[in-house]
mmCIF file of C-alpha atoms in Angstrom:
data_model
loop_
_atom_site.group_PDB
_atom_site.id
_atom_site.type_symbol
_atom_site.label_atom_id
_atom_site.label_comp_id
_atom_site.label_asym_id
_atom_site.label_seq_id
_atom_site.Cartn_x
_atom_site.Cartn_y
_atom_site.Cartn_z
ATOM 1 C CA MET J 1441 21.654 125.697 148.759
ATOM 2 C CA PRO J 1442 25.413 125.508 148.017
ATOM 3 C CA ALA J 1443 26.673 122.605 145.920
ATOM 4 C CA GLU J 1444 28.010 119.440 147.474
ATOM 5 C CA HIS J 1445 31.764 119.131 146.985
ATOM 6 C CA LEU J 1446 32.870 116.205 144.811
ATOM 7 C CA SER J 1447 36.275 115.414 146.274
ATOM 8 C CA GLY J 1448 38.422 112.967 144.364
ATOM 9 C CA LYS J 1449 40.430 111.978 147.437
ATOM 10 C CA PRO J 1450 38.011 109.515 149.075
ATOM 11 C CA VAL J 1451 36.918 108.071 145.731
ATOM 12 C CA SER J 1452 40.508 107.552 144.564
ATOM 13 C CA ALA J 1453 41.328 105.933 147.928
ATOM 14 C CA GLN J 1454 38.507 103.422 147.340
ATOM 15 C CA VAL J 1455 39.880 102.679 143.871
ATOM 16 C CA ARG J 1456 43.387 102.099 145.226
ATOM 17 C CA GLU J 1457 42.107 99.707 147.895
ATOM 18 C CA ARG J 1458 40.221 97.707 145.272
ATOM 19 C CA LEU J 1459 43.297 97.585 143.040
ATOM 20 C CA LYS J 1460 45.447 96.339 145.933
ATOM 21 C CA LYS J 1461 43.121 93.354 146.243
ATOM 22 C CA ASP J 1462 43.206 92.756 142.484
ATOM 23 C CA VAL J 1463 47.013 92.726 142.477
ATOM 24 C CA ALA J 1464 47.097 90.343 145.456
ATOM 25 C CA GLN J 1465 44.717 87.972 143.644
ATOM 26 C CA MET J 1466 46.889 88.018 140.515
ATOM 27 C CA GLU J 1467 49.985 87.201 142.559
ATOM 28 C CA GLU J 1468 48.092 84.393 144.290
ATOM 29 C CA LYS J 1469 47.093 82.981 140.917
ATOM 30 C CA VAL J 1470 50.561 83.389 139.370
ATOM 31 C CA PRO J 1471 53.229 83.494 142.134
ATOM 32 C CA GLY J 1472 55.706 86.310 141.648
ATOM 33 C CA PHE J 1473 53.578 88.124 139.081
ATOM 34 C CA ARG J 1474 53.122 91.877 139.430
ATOM 35 C CA PRO J 1475 51.637 94.436 137.064
ATOM 36 C CA GLY J 1476 54.403 96.538 135.526
ATOM 37 C CA LEU J 1477 54.285 100.239 134.644
ATOM 38 C CA ALA J 1478 57.027 102.117 132.790
ATOM 39 C CA ILE J 1479 57.111 105.930 132.809
ATOM 40 C CA LEU J 1480 59.375 107.364 130.116
ATOM 41 C CA GLN J 1481 60.588 110.917 130.743
ATOM 42 C CA VAL J 1482 62.676 113.098 128.465
ATOM 43 C CA GLY J 1483 64.453 115.947 130.256
ATOM 44 C CA ASP J 1484 63.991 117.170 133.813
ATOM 45 C CA ARG J 1485 60.991 119.509 134.066
ATOM 46 C CA GLU J 1486 60.028 120.216 137.679
ATOM 47 C CA ASP J 1487 56.301 119.807 137.068
ATOM 48 C CA SER J 1488 56.873 116.480 135.301
ATOM 49 C CA ASN J 1489 59.041 115.284 138.189
ATOM 50 C CA LEU J 1490 56.221 116.123 140.613
ATOM 51 C CA TYR J 1491 53.575 114.273 138.575
ATOM 52 C CA ILE J 1492 55.833 111.253 138.132
ATOM 53 C CA SER J 1493 56.579 111.066 141.874
ATOM 54 C CA MET J 1494 52.827 110.957 142.545
ATOM 55 C CA LYS J 1495 52.408 108.102 140.062
ATOM 56 C CA LEU J 1496 55.346 106.161 141.497
ATOM 57 C CA LYS J 1497 53.987 106.571 145.035
ATOM 58 C CA ALA J 1498 50.519 105.348 144.025
ATOM 59 C CA ALA J 1499 52.002 102.374 142.153
ATOM 60 C CA ALA J 1500 54.113 101.340 145.152
ATOM 61 C CA GLU J 1501 51.086 101.540 147.449
ATOM 62 C CA ILE J 1502 49.033 99.269 145.186
ATOM 63 C CA GLY J 1503 51.793 96.756 144.446
ATOM 64 C CA ILE J 1504 52.573 97.747 140.854
ATOM 65 C CA ASN J 1505 56.209 97.503 139.768
ATOM 66 C CA ALA J 1506 56.824 101.006 138.413
ATOM 67 C CA ASN J 1507 59.971 101.821 136.446
ATOM 68 C CA HIS J 1508 60.963 105.439 135.837
ATOM 69 C CA VAL J 1509 62.980 105.551 132.610
ATOM 70 C CA ARG J 1510 64.869 108.826 132.254
ATOM 71 C CA LEU J 1511 66.349 110.155 129.040
ATOM 72 C CA PRO J 1512 68.455 113.358 128.982
ATOM 73 C CA LYS J 1513 67.377 116.617 127.348
ATOM 74 C CA THR J 1514 69.851 115.793 124.574
ATOM 75 C CA ALA J 1515 67.865 112.675 123.574
ATOM 76 C CA SER J 1516 66.927 112.602 119.905
ATOM 77 C CA GLU J 1517 63.621 111.444 118.464
ATOM 78 C CA ASP J 1518 65.246 108.192 117.316
ATOM 79 C CA GLU J 1519 66.562 107.521 120.824
ATOM 80 C CA VAL J 1520 63.125 108.116 122.336
ATOM 81 C CA LEU J 1521 61.505 105.803 119.774
ATOM 82 C CA SER J 1522 64.153 103.166 120.432
ATOM 83 C CA SER J 1523 63.414 103.254 124.173
ATOM 84 C CA ILE J 1524 59.693 102.885 123.480
ATOM 85 C CA THR J 1525 60.316 99.895 121.204
ATOM 86 C CA SER J 1526 62.381 98.236 123.938
ATOM 87 C CA LEU J 1527 59.638 98.779 126.532
ATOM 88 C CA ASN J 1528 56.965 97.582 124.089
ATOM 89 C CA GLU J 1529 58.878 94.308 123.774
ATOM 90 C CA ASP J 1530 59.417 93.881 127.534
ATOM 91 C CA SER J 1531 56.884 91.300 128.755
ATOM 92 C CA THR J 1532 57.177 92.551 132.362
ATOM 93 C CA VAL J 1533 55.833 95.966 131.302
ATOM 94 C CA HIS J 1534 52.036 96.016 131.001
ATOM 95 C CA GLY J 1535 51.567 99.775 130.967
ATOM 96 C CA LEU J 1536 53.758 102.356 129.249
ATOM 97 C CA ILE J 1537 53.301 106.110 129.389
ATOM 98 C CA VAL J 1538 55.381 108.899 127.915
ATOM 99 C CA GLN J 1539 55.429 111.880 130.254
ATOM 100 C CA LEU J 1540 54.487 115.008 128.344
ATOM 101 C CA PRO J 1541 55.677 117.531 127.392
ATOM 102 C CA LEU J 1542 58.941 116.148 126.013
ATOM 103 C CA ASP J 1543 61.752 118.321 127.390
ATOM 104 C CA SER J 1544 64.390 117.915 124.675
ATOM 105 C CA VAL J 1545 66.763 120.339 122.977
ATOM 106 C CA HIS J 1546 65.839 118.590 119.730
ATOM 107 C CA SER J 1547 62.600 118.847 117.793
ATOM 108 C CA ILE J 1548 60.539 115.736 118.526
ATOM 109 C CA ASN J 1549 57.208 114.820 116.957
ATOM 110 C CA THR J 1550 54.988 114.228 120.009
ATOM 111 C CA GLU J 1551 52.256 112.562 117.941
ATOM 112 C CA LYS J 1552 54.755 110.111 116.446
ATOM 113 C CA VAL J 1553 56.171 109.297 119.870
ATOM 114 C CA THR J 1554 52.724 108.828 121.415
ATOM 115 C CA ASN J 1555 51.644 106.477 118.632
ATOM 116 C CA ALA J 1556 54.846 104.439 118.952
ATOM 117 C CA VAL J 1557 53.506 103.052 122.249
ATOM 118 C CA SER J 1558 51.867 99.659 121.776
ATOM 119 C CA PRO J 1559 48.063 100.117 121.991
ATOM 120 C CA ASP J 1560 48.008 97.082 124.313
ATOM 121 C CA LYS J 1561 50.237 98.982 126.768
ATOM 122 C CA ASP J 1562 48.879 102.483 126.143
ATOM 123 C CA VAL J 1563 47.409 102.993 129.629
ATOM 124 C CA ASP J 1564 47.207 106.756 128.999
ATOM 125 C CA GLY J 1565 44.774 105.990 126.163
ATOM 126 C CA LEU J 1566 46.443 108.480 123.820
ATOM 127 C CA THR J 1567 47.321 106.383 120.754
ATOM 128 C CA SER J 1568 45.190 106.810 117.651
ATOM 129 C CA VAL J 1569 44.110 103.155 117.953
ATOM 130 C CA ASN J 1570 42.669 103.600 121.443
ATOM 131 C CA ALA J 1571 41.184 107.002 120.589
ATOM 132 C CA GLY J 1572 39.515 105.455 117.541
ATOM 133 C CA LYS J 1573 38.050 102.590 119.545
ATOM 134 C CA LEU J 1574 36.673 105.029 122.112
ATOM 135 C CA ALA J 1575 35.140 107.166 119.351
ATOM 136 C CA ARG J 1576 33.471 104.024 117.917
ATOM 137 C CA GLY J 1577 32.105 103.043 121.317
ATOM 138 C CA ASP J 1578 34.348 100.006 121.854
ATOM 139 C CA LEU J 1579 34.789 100.902 125.519
ATOM 140 C CA GLY J 1580 35.592 97.347 126.600
ATOM 141 C CA ASP J 1581 38.391 96.969 124.054
ATOM 142 C CA CYS J 1582 40.436 100.108 124.622
ATOM 143 C CA PHE J 1583 42.154 102.165 127.277
ATOM 144 C CA ILE J 1584 40.266 105.330 128.183
ATOM 145 C CA PRO J 1585 42.362 108.455 128.930
ATOM 146 C CA CYS J 1586 42.768 108.801 132.682
ATOM 147 C CA THR J 1587 41.312 112.261 133.320
ATOM 148 C CA PRO J 1588 38.023 111.704 131.429
ATOM 149 C CA LYS J 1589 37.709 108.266 133.012
ATOM 150 C CA GLY J 1590 38.153 109.835 136.453
ATOM 151 C CA CYS J 1591 35.599 112.535 135.626
ATOM 152 C CA LEU J 1592 33.049 109.898 134.665
ATOM 153 C CA GLU J 1593 33.612 108.067 137.940
ATOM 154 C CA LEU J 1594 33.046 111.291 139.891
ATOM 155 C CA ILE J 1595 29.826 111.955 137.970
ATOM 156 C CA ARG J 1596 28.643 108.448 138.814
ATOM 157 C CA GLN J 1597 29.388 109.086 142.487
ATOM 158 C CA THR J 1598 26.669 111.750 142.526
ATOM 159 C CA GLY J 1599 24.014 109.168 141.691
ATOM 160 C CA VAL J 1600 22.824 111.371 138.824
ATOM 161 C CA GLN J 1601 21.793 109.287 135.828
ATOM 162 C CA ILE J 1602 23.920 110.178 132.803
ATOM 163 C CA ALA J 1603 21.654 108.634 130.173
ATOM 164 C CA GLY J 1604 19.364 111.234 128.641
ATOM 165 C CA LYS J 1605 21.081 114.197 130.299
ATOM 166 C CA ARG J 1606 22.278 117.223 128.356
ATOM 167 C CA ALA J 1607 26.061 117.394 128.798
ATOM 168 C CA VAL J 1608 28.437 120.134 127.714
ATOM 169 C CA VAL J 1609 32.197 119.640 127.450
ATOM 170 C CA LEU J 1610 34.188 122.865 127.381
ATOM 171 C CA GLY J 1611 37.468 122.161 125.557
ATOM 172 C CA ARG J 1612 38.461 119.722 122.816
ATOM 173 C CA SER J 1613 41.980 118.581 123.693
ATOM 174 C CA LYS J 1614 43.028 115.032 122.840
ATOM 175 C CA ILE J 1615 43.740 114.356 126.514
ATOM 176 C CA VAL J 1616 40.521 115.666 128.104
ATOM 177 C CA GLY J 1617 37.866 117.326 125.947
ATOM 178 C CA ALA J 1618 37.592 115.040 122.915
ATOM 179 C CA PRO J 1619 37.646 111.726 124.840
ATOM 180 C CA MET J 1620 35.286 113.170 127.475
ATOM 181 C CA HIS J 1621 32.786 113.929 124.706
ATOM 182 C CA ASP J 1622 33.020 110.343 123.424
ATOM 183 C CA LEU J 1623 32.770 108.841 126.898
ATOM 184 C CA LEU J 1624 29.627 110.794 127.773
ATOM 185 C CA LEU J 1625 28.119 110.061 124.362
ATOM 186 C CA TRP J 1626 28.538 106.302 124.758
ATOM 187 C CA ASN J 1627 27.052 106.577 128.233
ATOM 188 C CA HIS J 1628 23.967 107.931 126.443
ATOM 189 C CA ALA J 1629 24.166 111.637 127.275
ATOM 190 C CA THR J 1630 23.332 114.242 124.630
ATOM 191 C CA VAL J 1631 26.680 115.977 124.280
ATOM 192 C CA THR J 1632 27.789 119.397 123.016
ATOM 193 C CA THR J 1633 31.474 120.318 122.777
ATOM 194 C CA CYS J 1634 32.411 123.998 123.071
ATOM 195 C CA HIS J 1635 35.780 125.476 122.151
ATOM 196 C CA SER J 1636 37.527 128.738 121.294
ATOM 197 C CA LYS J 1637 35.468 129.217 118.119
ATOM 198 C CA THR J 1638 32.090 128.526 119.727
ATOM 199 C CA VAL J 1639 29.664 131.448 119.571
ATOM 200 C CA ASN J 1640 27.812 132.339 122.787
ATOM 201 C CA ILE J 1641 29.635 129.852 125.010
ATOM 202 C CA ALA J 1642 27.812 131.094 128.118
ATOM 203 C CA GLU J 1643 24.452 130.212 126.550
ATOM 204 C CA GLU J 1644 25.659 126.728 125.609
ATOM 205 C CA VAL J 1645 27.066 126.126 129.091
ATOM 206 C CA ASN J 1646 23.815 127.302 130.679
ATOM 207 C CA ARG J 1647 21.986 124.392 129.012
ATOM 208 C CA ALA J 1648 24.230 121.781 130.642
ATOM 209 C CA GLU J 1649 22.899 119.405 133.269
ATOM 210 C CA ILE J 1650 26.388 117.905 133.325
ATOM 211 C CA LEU J 1651 29.311 120.273 132.667
ATOM 212 C CA VAL J 1652 32.929 119.189 132.235
ATOM 213 C CA VAL J 1653 35.455 122.012 131.813
ATOM 214 C CA GLY J 1654 39.026 121.651 130.563
ATOM 215 C CA ILE J 1655 39.837 124.798 128.630
ATOM 216 C CA GLY J 1656 42.954 126.038 130.425
ATOM 217 C CA ARG J 1657 41.738 129.522 131.375
ATOM 218 C CA ALA J 1658 41.593 130.505 135.020
ATOM 219 C CA GLU J 1659 38.035 130.881 136.355
ATOM 220 C CA MET J 1660 36.628 131.457 132.864
ATOM 221 C CA VAL J 1661 33.257 129.848 133.634
ATOM 222 C CA LYS J 1662 31.272 132.268 135.806
ATOM 223 C CA GLY J 1663 28.532 131.438 138.258
ATOM 224 C CA ASP J 1664 25.757 132.918 136.139
ATOM 225 C CA TRP J 1665 26.727 130.552 133.297
ATOM 226 C CA ILE J 1666 25.745 127.528 135.386
ATOM 227 C CA LYS J 1667 22.332 125.925 135.031
ATOM 228 C CA PRO J 1668 20.756 125.531 138.505
ATOM 229 C CA GLY J 1669 21.330 122.010 139.800
ATOM 230 C CA ALA J 1670 24.045 121.131 137.294
ATOM 231 C CA VAL J 1671 26.902 118.722 138.041
ATOM 232 C CA VAL J 1672 30.142 120.659 137.443
ATOM 233 C CA ILE J 1673 33.476 118.890 136.876
ATOM 234 C CA ASP J 1674 36.473 121.231 136.706
ATOM 235 C CA CYS J 1675 39.627 119.765 135.120
ATOM 236 C CA GLY J 1676 41.528 123.054 135.077
ATOM 237 C CA ILE J 1677 44.791 123.728 136.915
ATOM 238 C CA ASN J 1678 45.881 127.364 136.790
ATOM 239 C CA HIS J 1679 48.111 129.566 138.919
ATOM 240 C CA VAL J 1680 46.961 133.087 139.745
ATOM 241 C CA SER J 1681 48.589 135.805 141.811
ATOM 242 C CA ASP J 1682 47.740 135.842 145.512
ATOM 243 C CA SER J 1683 49.751 138.033 147.878
ATOM 244 C CA THR J 1684 48.410 136.122 150.909
ATOM 245 C CA LYS J 1685 50.261 132.957 149.854
ATOM 246 C CA PRO J 1686 53.939 132.387 150.736
ATOM 247 C CA ASN J 1687 54.862 131.862 147.069
ATOM 248 C CA GLY J 1688 52.558 134.647 145.873
ATOM 249 C CA LYS J 1689 50.319 132.256 143.922
ATOM 250 C CA ARG J 1690 47.328 129.977 144.377
ATOM 251 C CA VAL J 1691 45.844 127.191 142.299
ATOM 252 C CA VAL J 1692 42.406 127.673 140.724
ATOM 253 C CA GLY J 1693 40.376 125.795 138.151
ATOM 254 C CA ASP J 1694 38.688 126.872 134.955
ATOM 255 C CA VAL J 1695 35.444 127.515 136.890
ATOM 256 C CA ALA J 1696 34.896 130.440 139.281
ATOM 257 C CA PHE J 1697 34.325 128.091 142.207
ATOM 258 C CA GLN J 1698 32.822 130.452 144.784
ATOM 259 C CA GLU J 1699 30.222 131.702 142.295
ATOM 260 C CA ALA J 1700 29.472 128.349 140.668
ATOM 261 C CA LYS J 1701 28.934 126.456 143.909
ATOM 262 C CA GLU J 1702 25.876 128.630 144.585
ATOM 263 C CA LYS J 1703 24.207 127.344 141.407
ATOM 264 C CA ALA J 1704 25.446 123.763 140.969
ATOM 265 C CA SER J 1705 24.231 120.671 142.820
ATOM 266 C CA TYR J 1706 27.701 119.067 142.795
ATOM 267 C CA ILE J 1707 31.080 120.620 141.990
ATOM 268 C CA THR J 1708 34.694 119.465 142.098
ATOM 269 C CA PRO J 1709 37.166 121.616 144.040
ATOM 270 C CA VAL J 1710 40.559 122.595 142.630
ATOM 271 C CA PRO J 1711 42.859 121.204 143.836
ATOM 272 C CA GLY J 1712 41.606 117.890 145.248
ATOM 273 C CA GLY J 1713 38.845 117.110 142.768
ATOM 274 C CA VAL J 1714 39.790 115.578 139.431
ATOM 275 C CA GLY J 1715 43.554 115.393 140.107
ATOM 276 C CA PRO J 1716 43.567 112.397 142.490
ATOM 277 C CA MET J 1717 41.219 110.542 140.140
ATOM 278 C CA THR J 1718 43.584 110.926 137.181
ATOM 279 C CA VAL J 1719 46.357 109.064 139.010
ATOM 280 C CA ALA J 1720 43.917 106.425 140.314
ATOM 281 C CA MET J 1721 42.622 105.752 136.786
ATOM 282 C CA LEU J 1722 46.186 105.351 135.491
ATOM 283 C CA MET J 1723 46.684 102.663 138.114
ATOM 284 C CA GLU J 1724 43.351 101.060 137.185
ATOM 285 C CA ASN J 1725 44.303 100.955 133.504
ATOM 286 C CA THR J 1726 47.662 99.384 134.363
ATOM 287 C CA VAL J 1727 46.059 96.656 136.468
ATOM 288 C CA GLU J 1728 43.491 96.056 133.706
ATOM 289 C CA SER J 1729 46.306 95.700 131.171
ATOM 290 C CA ALA J 1730 48.024 93.155 133.417
ATOM 291 C CA LYS J 1731 44.761 91.184 133.678
ATOM 292 C CA ARG J 1732 44.457 91.127 129.893
ATOM 293 C CA TYR J 1733 48.052 89.928 129.638
ATOM 294 C CA LEU J 1734 47.382 87.056 132.025
ATOM 295 C CA GLN J 1735 44.240 86.040 130.154
ATOM 296 C CA LYS J 1736 46.178 85.963 126.893
ATOM 297 C CA TYR J 1737 49.452 84.499 128.100
ATOM 298 C CA THR J 1738 48.566 82.237 131.020
ATOM 299 C CA PRO J 1739 51.713 80.219 131.918
ATOM 300 C CA GLY J 1740 51.407 76.589 130.855
ATOM 301 C CA LYS J 1741 48.950 77.288 128.037
ATOM 302 C CA TRP J 1742 50.239 77.269 124.494
ATOM 303 C CA SER J 1743 48.402 79.005 121.700
ATOM 304 C CA ILE J 1744 48.919 76.592 118.792
ATOM 305 C CA GLU J 1745 47.106 76.548 115.480
ATOM 306 C CA CYS J 1746 47.488 73.809 112.892
ATOM 307 C CA THR J 1747 47.985 74.710 109.277
ATOM 308 C CA ALA J 1748 45.533 72.924 106.993
ATOM 309 C CA VAL J 1749 47.197 70.477 104.599
ATOM 310 C CA ASN J 1750 45.756 70.098 101.116
ATOM 311 C CA PRO J 1751 47.572 67.230 99.316
ATOM 312 C CA GLU J 1752 47.922 67.628 95.572
ATOM 313 C CA THR J 1753 47.833 64.753 93.063
ATOM 314 C CA PRO J 1754 50.161 64.214 91.439
ATOM 315 C CA VAL J 1755 52.697 65.456 93.961
ATOM 316 C CA PRO J 1756 54.462 68.559 92.641
ATOM 317 C CA ARG J 1757 58.164 68.113 91.933
#
C-alpha cells in the first residue's frame, strides 16, 4: 500500500491560525504590542529574495511586524556586525535572522556573523549558545532551528510514537542534520547520523523506522533503501533537468519519491512537505520570543534588587 503523503501545507496553516490568536491575546494584554521580526539581508540573491518574501507574507498574515533590513553587496563584515548590534539593542525586535548565504563582494565570516545575533533573539536557532542548549537537552530554554522543528511536528502528525524508535538522520549540517539528531534524541529515539564518510549508508538507512534526509543530493535515497513502514521526511530541494517543464527543470528532494512511497508508511512530498513548516516554525519561534520578552519586561513591573549593606566598625575613612 503506497505511503500516505505528509503535506506541510495544512499543518502549517493550523500553526499560523494558532499564532494569530496568540498575537491577538498579547495585543489585548498590552495594547499596541506586536511581535517584531527583523530579517537582515546582504546583497540581492534571487533565491534569498524569494525566501524572504515568503517570510514577510507569513508574518503579515499572523500580525508580526516584520522589518526587511537590506545591506548592499559592498557591505563589509564590520558593517554587517554593526547592523546586528543595532537590531540586538532594539526592544521592538524580538526575532532576528540573518539571511544566508551572505552575498557580499567582501570576505565575511558567516560563523562570526551568526553568533553576533543575541541568543534571546536567535529565532533561527543557529547561534552556538542555542545549539549547545539543544545538544544538552534544554529544549525549553533555547530556540530550535526551524527546519528540524518543522520535521518533528510532521512526524508527530503521523501519530507514530517517537520514543523507542530507531531513527536515522542523513546529513550533519548545522541547520538541519545536527540539530535534527539532537531533537530526536531528546524525544527518546535511538538516533544514528549518516554522512559522506559513512560506510554502507543504504544498510544504515534500511534500519530506520524514522528517516530524515537532508544531504543535498537529488534522489540519492532509493526505494529499496527504505525499511517497510518507515516514516520518511525529505528536507532536500534540488533542481533536475526536465524537458516537459517550461523552464526545463523540476524540483525534487533527496529521496526518490516514486520508489520510496511504495515502501514507506508516510512520506513528505517535495515541494510542499517540509518547506511550509520551516516558515511556520520561524513564525512560532518569533511569537515565543515575544512571549518571553513580555514575561521578563512586563510594563509597570520593575526588576529591582537591593544591595546588602555590611556596616564596618570603626567606619573607614
